[in-house]
Amino acid sequence: MQSRVVPLEEGKDPAVTNRTTNQSKALPVRLFQILVLFLALCIAFSVISIYTIRHFGIQSVVTTVKSSFQPCYEEPSSLVQLIRPPLNLIHTMSDKELLWRASLVPRIKKYPFERVPKIAFMFLTKGPLPLAPLWERFLKGHEGLFSIYVHSLPSFHADFPPSSVFYGRQVPSQVSEWGRMSMCDAERRLLANALLDISNEWFILLSESCIPLYNFSVIYHYIMKSRYSFMGAFDDPGPFGRGRYNEKMEPEVKIAQWRKGSQWFEVNRKLAINIVEDTTFYPKFEQFCTPACYVDEHYFPTMLTIEAGNQLANRSITWVDWSRGGPHPATFGRGDITVEFFKRIFLGNSCTYNNRSSSMCFLFARKFAPSTLEPLLELSPKVLGF
């Protein structure tokens, strides 16, 4: 009896045929397992959501979800956010960017909010502020009426406590040299940073050796009521005045317009903007006023005389003593601080304030050594009024 042979299809291996058949049977099983797992996860998520909503409420769930997403940039949603002064003075703007930003001016002069004008006290120093405790006492209780800005050497790191008015008030700085354009750059840098606070109305340049001569209220009202900015700008025909002029500065600056004045100024917001936005006179002074032409004595007085001469009081309100001679004013030590010393500062003065004669001519004084701090603190309630 012959065995019956079932012929295979041409080109097919019997082992392959069996494997294909098994895989076809396994595929629906795997799909079913995946579907069951997915349904289990959905049920678990639903149970957790229901439990959370019952115990914490739907607002908490929504808040939790929202809080996990932080936008890269938050658009200002109110005027308060637009006018709020920078909380952190450290920024990455270049000088060019900073001056441009500070020169932006609203075209509508009336503010759409209640603006309390402030005084920006700008300290130009190499490092520490040894008389800071005196300034702390002077400013105490007058928060909201002043701002502090400190320009020191980039390598200097202040260690003021968080409770100090000087804490975190250093601006990005660069090295500045006396008598060179880098000194004016530092002053413009201070002004530009201070202009970012729209409430700052007056800008006072001080050194680490300056002290106030009256209490805050007297100084605040004296400055706020002034119609003029305080900057010395006089025509000195001698070798240390016109003798420093370079005819290459024409036509922007003619010799008849050349002025000289103290580096320490007190200007209002309008003139502060004039200083930071200047691109006309800066290149001339940078190129043609180098030692023995000391640019910090000529640049601002000359430029402002040309652009806004009728807005200058043409005097400084920072007292210094030149009686000892030399290129720098006298520096006072511990032994100089007496009641008689301050009488000499206060008495015998005559000046013009708002076009009227006045005997109150100076609000600040310099140069006071660190050793004067203790006697100044002792005498200030009696002599300075704070």
mmCIF file of C-alpha atoms in Angstrom:
data_model
loop_
_atom_site.group_PDB
_atom_site.id
_atom_site.type_symbol
_atom_site.label_atom_id
_atom_site.label_comp_id
_atom_site.label_asym_id
_atom_site.label_seq_id
_atom_site.Cartn_x
_atom_site.Cartn_y
_atom_site.Cartn_z
ATOM 1 C CA MET A 1 0.000 0.000 0.000
ATOM 2 C CA GLN A 2 1.523 3.247 -1.063
ATOM 3 C CA SER A 3 1.709 6.145 1.340
ATOM 4 C CA ARG A 4 -0.137 9.301 0.404
ATOM 5 C CA VAL A 5 2.130 12.281 -0.114
ATOM 6 C CA VAL A 6 0.747 15.803 0.110
ATOM 7 C CA PRO A 7 2.866 18.083 -2.072
ATOM 8 C CA LEU A 8 4.193 21.328 -0.576
ATOM 9 C CA GLU A 9 3.797 24.665 -2.275
ATOM 10 C CA GLU A 10 6.805 25.539 -4.337
ATOM 11 C CA GLY A 11 9.474 27.533 -2.516
ATOM 12 C CA LYS A 12 8.026 27.149 1.016
ATOM 13 C CA ASP A 13 9.729 25.582 4.019
ATOM 14 C CA PRO A 14 7.442 23.573 6.267
ATOM 15 C CA ALA A 15 9.089 25.057 9.436
ATOM 16 C CA VAL A 16 8.467 28.590 8.232
ATOM 17 C CA THR A 17 4.859 27.813 7.528
ATOM 18 C CA ASN A 18 4.300 26.543 11.068
ATOM 19 C CA ARG A 19 5.996 29.609 12.651
ATOM 20 C CA THR A 20 3.839 32.022 10.656
ATOM 21 C CA THR A 21 0.737 30.238 11.804
ATOM 22 C CA ASN A 22 1.789 30.522 15.469
ATOM 23 C CA GLN A 23 2.628 34.256 15.172
ATOM 24 C CA SER A 24 -0.768 34.935 13.630
ATOM 25 C CA LYS A 25 -2.404 33.380 16.667
ATOM 26 C CA ALA A 26 -0.173 35.305 19.146
ATOM 27 C CA LEU A 27 -0.745 38.771 17.644
ATOM 28 C CA PRO A 28 -4.385 39.222 18.813
ATOM 29 C CA VAL A 29 -3.347 38.104 22.309
ATOM 30 C CA ARG A 30 -0.675 40.837 22.553
ATOM 31 C CA LEU A 31 -3.060 43.541 21.336
ATOM 32 C CA PHE A 32 -5.561 42.415 23.932
ATOM 33 C CA GLN A 33 -2.931 42.630 26.698
ATOM 34 C CA ILE A 34 -1.938 46.169 25.660
ATOM 35 C CA LEU A 35 -5.569 47.254 25.592
ATOM 36 C CA VAL A 36 -6.178 45.865 29.078
ATOM 37 C CA LEU A 37 -3.088 47.655 30.435
ATOM 38 C CA PHE A 38 -4.204 50.972 28.905
ATOM 39 C CA LEU A 39 -7.671 50.632 30.395
ATOM 40 C CA ALA A 40 -6.172 49.851 33.792
ATOM 41 C CA LEU A 41 -4.049 53.005 33.686
ATOM 42 C CA CYS A 42 -7.062 55.123 32.701
ATOM 43 C CA ILE A 43 -9.093 53.730 35.572
ATOM 44 C CA ALA A 44 -6.252 54.342 38.045
ATOM 45 C CA PHE A 45 -5.828 57.966 36.871
ATOM 46 C CA SER A 46 -9.586 58.566 37.164
ATOM 47 C CA VAL A 47 -9.678 57.184 40.700
ATOM 48 C CA ILE A 48 -6.728 59.363 41.761
ATOM 49 C CA SER A 49 -8.305 62.466 40.186
ATOM 50 C CA ILE A 50 -11.655 61.883 41.917
ATOM 51 C CA TYR A 51 -9.905 61.334 45.264
ATOM 52 C CA THR A 52 -7.837 64.515 44.873
ATOM 53 C CA ILE A 53 -10.817 66.673 43.913
ATOM 54 C CA ARG A 54 -12.884 65.392 46.861
ATOM 55 C CA HIS A 55 -10.157 66.073 49.410
ATOM 56 C CA PHE A 56 -8.465 69.216 48.039
ATOM 57 C CA GLY A 57 -10.972 70.809 45.704
ATOM 58 C CA ILE A 58 -10.682 71.476 41.980
ATOM 59 C CA GLN A 59 -8.968 74.878 42.430
ATOM 60 C CA SER A 60 -5.990 73.240 44.121
ATOM 61 C CA VAL A 61 -5.605 70.797 41.257
ATOM 62 C CA VAL A 62 -5.754 73.569 38.686
ATOM 63 C CA THR A 63 -3.294 75.685 40.662
ATOM 64 C CA THR A 64 -0.885 72.779 40.977
ATOM 65 C CA VAL A 65 -0.964 72.124 37.267
ATOM 66 C CA LYS A 66 -0.550 75.778 36.368
ATOM 67 C CA SER A 67 2.338 76.326 38.761
ATOM 68 C CA SER A 68 4.467 73.766 36.961
ATOM 69 C CA PHE A 69 4.628 75.969 33.864
ATOM 70 C CA GLN A 70 6.632 79.190 34.041
ATOM 71 C CA PRO A 71 6.677 81.597 31.065
ATOM 72 C CA CYS A 72 10.070 82.670 29.745
ATOM 73 C CA TYR A 73 8.972 86.330 29.695
ATOM 74 C CA GLU A 74 6.109 87.998 31.499
ATOM 75 C CA GLU A 75 4.534 90.909 29.657
ATOM 76 C CA PRO A 76 3.898 93.977 31.837
ATOM 77 C CA SER A 77 0.204 93.883 32.638
ATOM 78 C CA SER A 78 -0.073 97.181 34.517
ATOM 79 C CA LEU A 79 1.467 100.637 34.740
ATOM 80 C CA VAL A 80 2.960 99.735 38.115
ATOM 81 C CA GLN A 81 5.126 97.076 36.496
ATOM 82 C CA LEU A 82 6.325 99.523 33.836
ATOM 83 C CA ILE A 83 7.359 102.287 36.247
ATOM 84 C CA ARG A 84 8.727 100.078 39.028
ATOM 85 C CA PRO A 85 12.446 100.817 39.595
ATOM 86 C CA PRO A 86 14.883 97.933 39.097
ATOM 87 C CA LEU A 87 15.008 95.758 42.194
ATOM 88 C CA ASN A 88 18.512 94.632 41.303
ATOM 89 C CA LEU A 89 21.040 97.227 40.120
ATOM 90 C CA ILE A 90 23.272 94.572 38.559
ATOM 91 C CA HIS A 91 22.620 94.231 34.835
ATOM 92 C CA THR A 92 24.440 93.176 31.670
ATOM 93 C CA MET A 93 23.861 96.322 29.599
ATOM 94 C CA SER A 94 26.889 97.935 27.990
ATOM 95 C CA ASP A 95 27.456 101.659 28.566
ATOM 96 C CA LYS A 96 26.067 102.362 25.112
ATOM 97 C CA GLU A 97 22.901 100.388 25.834
ATOM 98 C CA LEU A 98 22.542 101.876 29.321
ATOM 99 C CA LEU A 99 22.845 105.487 28.138
ATOM 100 C CA TRP A 100 20.316 104.849 25.382
ATOM 101 C CA ARG A 101 17.872 103.255 27.809
ATOM 102 C CA ALA A 102 18.282 106.087 30.327
ATOM 103 C CA SER A 103 17.672 108.760 27.688
ATOM 104 C CA LEU A 104 14.114 107.594 26.945
ATOM 105 C CA VAL A 105 11.730 110.392 27.924
ATOM 106 C CA PRO A 106 7.889 110.404 28.063
ATOM 107 C CA ARG A 107 6.450 112.978 25.656
ATOM 108 C CA ILE A 108 3.477 113.679 27.938
ATOM 109 C CA LYS A 109 4.800 115.679 30.880
ATOM 110 C CA LYS A 110 1.938 115.079 33.305
ATOM 111 C CA TYR A 111 2.303 111.756 35.095
ATOM 112 C CA PRO A 112 -0.794 109.499 35.119
ATOM 113 C CA PHE A 113 -0.012 108.418 38.685
ATOM 114 C CA GLU A 114 0.959 110.007 41.988
ATOM 115 C CA ARG A 115 4.694 110.511 41.681
ATOM 116 C CA VAL A 116 6.720 111.343 44.788
ATOM 117 C CA PRO A 117 9.984 112.971 43.615
ATOM 118 C CA LYS A 118 13.130 111.487 45.083
ATOM 119 C CA ILE A 119 16.766 112.544 45.430
ATOM 120 C CA ALA A 120 19.345 110.143 44.008
ATOM 121 C CA PHE A 121 22.492 110.198 46.134
ATOM 122 C CA MET A 122 25.280 108.961 43.848
ATOM 123 C CA PHE A 123 28.542 107.979 45.522
ATOM 124 C CA LEU A 124 31.645 107.902 43.337
ATOM 125 C CA THR A 125 34.285 106.015 45.294
ATOM 126 C CA LYS A 126 37.210 103.640 44.909
ATOM 127 C CA GLY A 127 36.075 101.299 47.645
ATOM 128 C CA PRO A 128 34.612 101.537 51.160
ATOM 129 C CA LEU A 129 32.312 104.255 52.470
ATOM 130 C CA PRO A 130 33.859 104.953 55.878
ATOM 131 C CA LEU A 131 31.274 107.642 56.706
ATOM 132 C CA ALA A 132 28.306 105.377 55.882
ATOM 133 C CA PRO A 133 27.022 105.348 59.520
ATOM 134 C CA LEU A 134 26.629 109.140 59.384
ATOM 135 C CA TRP A 135 24.673 108.885 56.127
ATOM 136 C CA GLU A 136 22.549 106.071 57.600
ATOM 137 C CA ARG A 137 21.556 108.384 60.446
ATOM 138 C CA PHE A 138 20.890 111.252 58.013
ATOM 139 C CA LEU A 139 18.586 109.128 55.821
ATOM 140 C CA LYS A 140 16.769 107.217 58.580
ATOM 141 C CA GLY A 141 13.013 107.737 58.531
ATOM 142 C CA HIS A 142 12.888 109.189 55.033
ATOM 143 C CA GLU A 143 12.423 106.019 53.004
ATOM 144 C CA GLY A 144 10.640 106.667 49.716
ATOM 145 C CA LEU A 145 12.231 110.087 49.290
ATOM 146 C CA PHE A 146 15.707 109.010 48.233
ATOM 147 C CA SER A 147 17.673 106.424 46.271
ATOM 148 C CA ILE A 148 21.281 105.294 46.710
ATOM 149 C CA TYR A 149 23.783 104.419 43.956
ATOM 150 C CA VAL A 150 27.437 103.504 44.477
ATOM 151 C CA HIS A 151 30.110 103.344 41.761
ATOM 152 C CA SER A 152 33.297 101.754 43.082
ATOM 153 C CA LEU A 153 36.182 99.849 41.573
ATOM 154 C CA PRO A 154 34.950 96.643 39.910
ATOM 155 C CA SER A 155 37.167 94.580 42.217
ATOM 156 C CA PHE A 156 35.592 96.001 45.370
ATOM 157 C CA HIS A 157 32.792 94.052 47.034
ATOM 158 C CA ALA A 158 30.846 95.864 49.728
ATOM 159 C CA ASP A 159 29.807 94.019 52.890
ATOM 160 C CA PHE A 160 26.882 96.125 54.091
ATOM 161 C CA PRO A 161 24.235 94.214 56.071
ATOM 162 C CA PRO A 162 20.786 93.755 54.491
ATOM 163 C CA SER A 163 19.384 96.391 56.857
ATOM 164 C CA SER A 164 21.681 99.092 55.426
ATOM 165 C CA VAL A 165 20.482 101.646 52.859
ATOM 166 C CA PHE A 166 23.715 100.872 50.985
ATOM 167 C CA TYR A 167 23.027 97.142 50.732
ATOM 168 C CA GLY A 168 22.905 95.994 47.098
ATOM 169 C CA ARG A 169 23.254 99.541 45.752
ATOM 170 C CA GLN A 170 26.460 99.105 43.746
ATOM 171 C CA VAL A 171 26.054 99.648 40.001
ATOM 172 C CA PRO A 172 28.102 97.824 37.329
ATOM 173 C CA SER A 173 31.335 99.791 37.226
ATOM 174 C CA GLN A 174 34.629 100.272 35.444
ATOM 175 C CA VAL A 175 37.972 101.725 36.494
ATOM 176 C CA SER A 176 37.962 105.539 36.507
ATOM 177 C CA GLU A 177 40.984 107.830 36.692
ATOM 178 C CA TRP A 178 41.001 111.368 38.033
ATOM 179 C CA GLY A 179 41.325 113.986 35.300
ATOM 180 C CA ARG A 180 40.521 111.563 32.468
ATOM 181 C CA MET A 181 37.391 110.781 30.472
ATOM 182 C CA SER A 182 36.902 107.549 32.397
ATOM 183 C CA MET A 183 35.943 109.720 35.387
ATOM 184 C CA CYS A 184 33.170 111.397 33.370
ATOM 185 C CA ASP A 185 32.138 107.946 32.127
ATOM 186 C CA ALA A 186 31.671 106.836 35.733
ATOM 187 C CA GLU A 187 29.556 109.905 36.489
ATOM 188 C CA ARG A 188 27.398 109.337 33.407
ATOM 189 C CA ARG A 189 27.076 105.679 34.414
ATOM 190 C CA LEU A 190 25.768 106.710 37.829
ATOM 191 C CA LEU A 191 23.317 109.171 36.281
ATOM 192 C CA ALA A 192 22.070 106.619 33.758
ATOM 193 C CA ASN A 193 21.425 103.956 36.394
ATOM 194 C CA ALA A 194 19.639 106.491 38.580
ATOM 195 C CA LEU A 195 17.495 107.688 35.654
ATOM 196 C CA LEU A 196 16.024 104.179 35.328
ATOM 197 C CA ASP A 197 13.966 105.037 38.423
ATOM 198 C CA ILE A 198 11.361 107.431 37.064
ATOM 199 C CA SER A 199 10.764 108.874 40.546
ATOM 200 C CA ASN A 200 14.300 110.238 40.850
ATOM 201 C CA GLU A 201 14.054 113.982 40.213
ATOM 202 C CA TRP A 202 17.385 115.301 41.521
ATOM 203 C CA PHE A 203 20.827 113.741 41.199
ATOM 204 C CA ILE A 204 23.628 114.556 43.642
ATOM 205 C CA LEU A 205 27.209 113.443 43.009
ATOM 206 C CA LEU A 206 29.142 112.676 46.184
ATOM 207 C CA SER A 207 32.437 111.094 47.196
ATOM 208 C CA GLU A 208 33.227 108.837 50.134
ATOM 209 C CA SER A 209 34.596 111.911 51.960
ATOM 210 C CA CYS A 210 31.370 113.985 51.709
ATOM 211 C CA ILE A 211 29.006 114.753 54.578
ATOM 212 C CA PRO A 212 25.582 116.458 54.745
ATOM 213 C CA LEU A 213 25.519 119.812 56.587
ATOM 214 C CA TYR A 214 21.798 119.810 57.451
ATOM 215 C CA ASN A 215 19.115 117.257 58.224
ATOM 216 C CA PHE A 216 17.302 115.472 55.409
ATOM 217 C CA SER A 217 14.142 117.595 55.463
ATOM 218 C CA VAL A 218 16.059 120.864 55.084
ATOM 219 C CA ILE A 219 18.172 119.526 52.209
ATOM 220 C CA TYR A 220 15.200 117.884 50.469
ATOM 221 C CA HIS A 221 13.088 121.046 50.425
ATOM 222 C CA TYR A 222 16.012 123.292 49.482
ATOM 223 C CA ILE A 223 16.790 121.174 46.427
ATOM 224 C CA MET A 224 13.223 120.364 45.376
ATOM 225 C CA LYS A 225 12.193 124.032 45.414
ATOM 226 C CA SER A 226 15.195 125.195 43.419
ATOM 227 C CA ARG A 227 14.546 126.526 39.921
ATOM 228 C CA TYR A 228 18.134 125.919 38.921
ATOM 229 C CA SER A 229 20.601 123.046 38.918
ATOM 230 C CA PHE A 230 23.778 123.503 40.907
ATOM 231 C CA MET A 231 26.938 123.293 38.835
ATOM 232 C CA GLY A 232 29.827 125.713 38.803
ATOM 233 C CA ALA A 233 30.486 126.958 35.272
ATOM 234 C CA PHE A 234 32.709 130.024 35.133
ATOM 235 C CA ASP A 235 34.969 131.538 32.512
ATOM 236 C CA ASP A 236 38.550 131.408 33.793
ATOM 237 C CA PRO A 237 40.830 133.458 31.504
ATOM 238 C CA GLY A 238 43.985 132.103 33.124
ATOM 239 C CA PRO A 239 46.246 129.131 32.257
ATOM 240 C CA PHE A 240 44.067 126.687 34.209
ATOM 241 C CA GLY A 241 40.912 127.820 32.411
ATOM 242 C CA ARG A 242 41.069 129.043 28.832
ATOM 243 C CA GLY A 243 44.691 127.956 28.809
ATOM 244 C CA ARG A 244 43.461 124.342 28.605
ATOM 245 C CA TYR A 245 41.255 124.976 25.578
ATOM 246 C CA ASN A 246 42.151 123.301 22.287
ATOM 247 C CA GLU A 247 41.017 125.105 19.124
ATOM 248 C CA LYS A 248 40.434 121.728 17.479
ATOM 249 C CA MET A 249 37.225 121.542 19.514
ATOM 250 C CA GLU A 250 35.602 124.041 17.157
ATOM 251 C CA PRO A 251 32.976 124.449 15.824
ATOM 252 C CA GLU A 252 31.163 122.487 18.566
ATOM 253 C CA VAL A 253 32.973 124.368 21.344
ATOM 254 C CA LYS A 254 34.312 127.897 20.885
ATOM 255 C CA ILE A 255 36.764 129.426 23.333
ATOM 256 C CA ALA A 256 34.154 131.934 24.514
ATOM 257 C CA GLN A 257 31.988 128.985 25.570
ATOM 258 C CA TRP A 258 34.763 127.195 27.469
ATOM 259 C CA ARG A 259 33.878 126.783 31.152
ATOM 260 C CA LYS A 260 35.394 125.374 34.314
ATOM 261 C CA GLY A 261 33.698 124.089 37.470
ATOM 262 C CA SER A 262 33.713 121.646 40.336
ATOM 263 C CA GLN A 263 33.279 117.972 39.587
ATOM 264 C CA TRP A 264 30.629 117.631 42.320
ATOM 265 C CA PHE A 265 27.221 118.675 41.023
ATOM 266 C CA GLU A 266 23.501 118.617 41.832
ATOM 267 C CA VAL A 267 21.290 118.519 38.732
ATOM 268 C CA ASN A 268 17.610 117.961 38.039
ATOM 269 C CA ARG A 269 16.225 115.201 35.833
ATOM 270 C CA LYS A 270 16.121 117.306 32.674
ATOM 271 C CA LEU A 271 19.823 118.168 32.809
ATOM 272 C CA ALA A 272 20.728 114.636 33.872
ATOM 273 C CA ILE A 273 19.169 113.425 30.624
ATOM 274 C CA ASN A 274 21.116 116.101 28.718
ATOM 275 C CA ILE A 275 24.327 114.666 30.141
ATOM 276 C CA VAL A 276 23.646 110.988 29.373
ATOM 277 C CA GLU A 277 22.271 111.572 25.870
ATOM 278 C CA ASP A 278 25.167 113.732 24.679
ATOM 279 C CA THR A 279 26.967 112.466 21.576
ATOM 280 C CA THR A 280 27.987 115.862 20.203
ATOM 281 C CA PHE A 281 30.466 117.184 22.755
ATOM 282 C CA TYR A 282 31.688 113.887 24.212
ATOM 283 C CA PRO A 283 33.974 112.981 21.257
ATOM 284 C CA LYS A 284 35.583 116.437 21.288
ATOM 285 C CA PHE A 285 36.385 116.339 24.996
ATOM 286 C CA GLU A 286 37.521 112.727 24.816
ATOM 287 C CA GLN A 287 39.996 113.529 22.040
ATOM 288 C CA PHE A 288 41.179 117.054 22.825
ATOM 289 C CA CYS A 289 40.881 117.465 26.626
ATOM 290 C CA THR A 290 43.575 115.261 28.122
ATOM 291 C CA PRO A 291 45.992 116.117 30.956
ATOM 292 C CA ALA A 292 46.962 118.851 31.581
ATOM 293 C CA CYS A 293 43.362 119.545 30.557
ATOM 294 C CA TYR A 294 41.324 117.849 33.291
ATOM 295 C CA VAL A 295 38.134 116.843 31.546
ATOM 296 C CA ASP A 296 36.036 116.342 34.695
ATOM 297 C CA GLU A 297 36.435 120.083 35.403
ATOM 298 C CA HIS A 298 35.366 121.216 31.924
ATOM 299 C CA TYR A 299 33.129 118.723 30.074
ATOM 300 C CA PHE A 300 29.814 119.044 31.963
ATOM 301 C CA PRO A 301 30.144 122.792 32.780
ATOM 302 C CA THR A 302 30.910 123.639 29.139
ATOM 303 C CA MET A 303 28.311 121.358 27.579
ATOM 304 C CA LEU A 304 25.493 122.474 29.905
ATOM 305 C CA THR A 305 26.432 126.142 29.488
ATOM 306 C CA ILE A 306 26.000 125.740 25.722
ATOM 307 C CA GLU A 307 22.808 123.673 25.884
ATOM 308 C CA ALA A 308 21.074 124.937 29.022
ATOM 309 C CA GLY A 309 23.052 127.821 30.490
ATOM 310 C CA ASN A 310 19.945 129.600 31.762
ATOM 311 C CA GLN A 311 19.097 126.580 33.936
ATOM 312 C CA LEU A 312 22.331 126.638 35.946
ATOM 313 C CA ALA A 313 22.824 128.409 39.275
ATOM 314 C CA ASN A 314 26.506 128.593 38.333
ATOM 315 C CA ARG A 315 27.646 127.485 41.767
ATOM 316 C CA SER A 316 28.193 124.295 43.723
ATOM 317 C CA ILE A 317 26.460 123.554 47.013
ATOM 318 C CA THR A 318 29.333 121.313 48.176
ATOM 319 C CA TRP A 319 31.747 123.197 50.430
ATOM 320 C CA VAL A 320 35.518 122.614 50.163
ATOM 321 C CA ASP A 321 38.551 124.385 51.600
ATOM 322 C CA TRP A 322 41.199 125.517 49.103
ATOM 323 C CA SER A 323 43.013 127.753 51.585
ATOM 324 C CA ARG A 324 45.901 125.328 52.068
ATOM 325 C CA GLY A 325 46.886 125.476 48.402
ATOM 326 C CA GLY A 326 47.784 122.637 46.031
ATOM 327 C CA PRO A 327 45.864 120.759 43.325
ATOM 328 C CA HIS A 328 43.421 119.252 45.814
ATOM 329 C CA PRO A 329 41.302 120.788 48.595
ATOM 330 C CA ALA A 330 42.131 120.245 52.250
ATOM 331 C CA THR A 331 41.347 116.936 53.945
ATOM 332 C CA PHE A 332 40.059 117.176 57.531
ATOM 333 C CA GLY A 333 40.950 114.767 60.316
ATOM 334 C CA ARG A 334 39.603 113.880 63.720
ATOM 335 C CA GLY A 335 41.138 116.913 65.405
ATOM 336 C CA ASP A 336 39.431 119.345 63.021
ATOM 337 C CA ILE A 337 35.889 118.359 63.978
ATOM 338 C CA THR A 338 34.723 120.994 66.444
ATOM 339 C CA VAL A 339 31.772 123.333 66.844
ATOM 340 C CA GLU A 340 34.019 126.237 65.805
ATOM 341 C CA PHE A 341 34.976 124.390 62.623
ATOM 342 C CA PHE A 342 31.344 124.137 61.537
ATOM 343 C CA LYS A 343 30.679 127.773 62.424
ATOM 344 C CA ARG A 344 33.333 128.659 59.889
ATOM 345 C CA ILE A 345 31.432 126.660 57.247
ATOM 346 C CA PHE A 346 27.988 128.075 58.057
ATOM 347 C CA LEU A 347 28.748 131.731 58.730
ATOM 348 C CA GLY A 348 29.768 134.500 56.368
ATOM 349 C CA ASN A 349 28.343 132.990 53.189
ATOM 350 C CA SER A 350 26.485 134.928 50.513
ATOM 351 C CA CYS A 351 24.901 133.522 47.358
ATOM 352 C CA THR A 352 21.784 133.622 45.194
ATOM 353 C CA TYR A 353 18.954 131.132 45.625
ATOM 354 C CA ASN A 354 16.070 131.351 43.141
ATOM 355 C CA ASN A 355 17.220 134.848 42.170
ATOM 356 C CA ARG A 356 17.241 136.044 45.777
ATOM 357 C CA SER A 357 20.142 136.712 48.126
ATOM 358 C CA SER A 358 20.748 133.972 50.670
ATOM 359 C CA SER A 359 23.237 133.079 53.387
ATOM 360 C CA MET A 360 22.460 129.356 53.102
ATOM 361 C CA CYS A 361 24.825 128.408 50.302
ATOM 362 C CA PHE A 362 26.192 124.913 51.047
ATOM 363 C CA LEU A 363 24.341 121.680 51.806
ATOM 364 C CA PHE A 364 27.303 119.292 51.723
ATOM 365 C CA ALA A 365 31.000 119.451 52.545
ATOM 366 C CA ARG A 366 34.203 117.517 51.845
ATOM 367 C CA LYS A 367 36.897 116.161 52.322
ATOM 368 C CA PHE A 368 36.553 114.277 55.618
ATOM 369 C CA ALA A 369 38.916 111.451 56.532
ATOM 370 C CA PRO A 370 37.636 108.156 58.036
ATOM 371 C CA SER A 371 38.960 109.255 61.433
ATOM 372 C CA THR A 372 36.296 111.985 61.589
ATOM 373 C CA LEU A 373 33.397 109.516 61.862
ATOM 374 C CA GLU A 374 33.290 109.273 65.651
ATOM 375 C CA PRO A 375 33.391 113.033 66.391
ATOM 376 C CA LEU A 376 30.917 113.666 63.541
ATOM 377 C CA LEU A 377 28.428 111.220 65.046
ATOM 378 C CA GLU A 378 28.910 112.873 68.410
ATOM 379 C CA LEU A 379 28.390 116.431 67.154
ATOM 380 C CA SER A 380 25.777 115.847 64.428
ATOM 381 C CA PRO A 381 22.655 116.128 66.679
ATOM 382 C CA LYS A 382 23.825 119.499 67.962
ATOM 383 C CA VAL A 383 25.518 120.962 64.878
ATOM 384 C CA LEU A 384 23.976 119.238 61.842
ATOM 385 C CA GLY A 385 20.456 118.664 63.133
ATOM 386 C CA PHE A 386 20.282 114.877 62.871
#
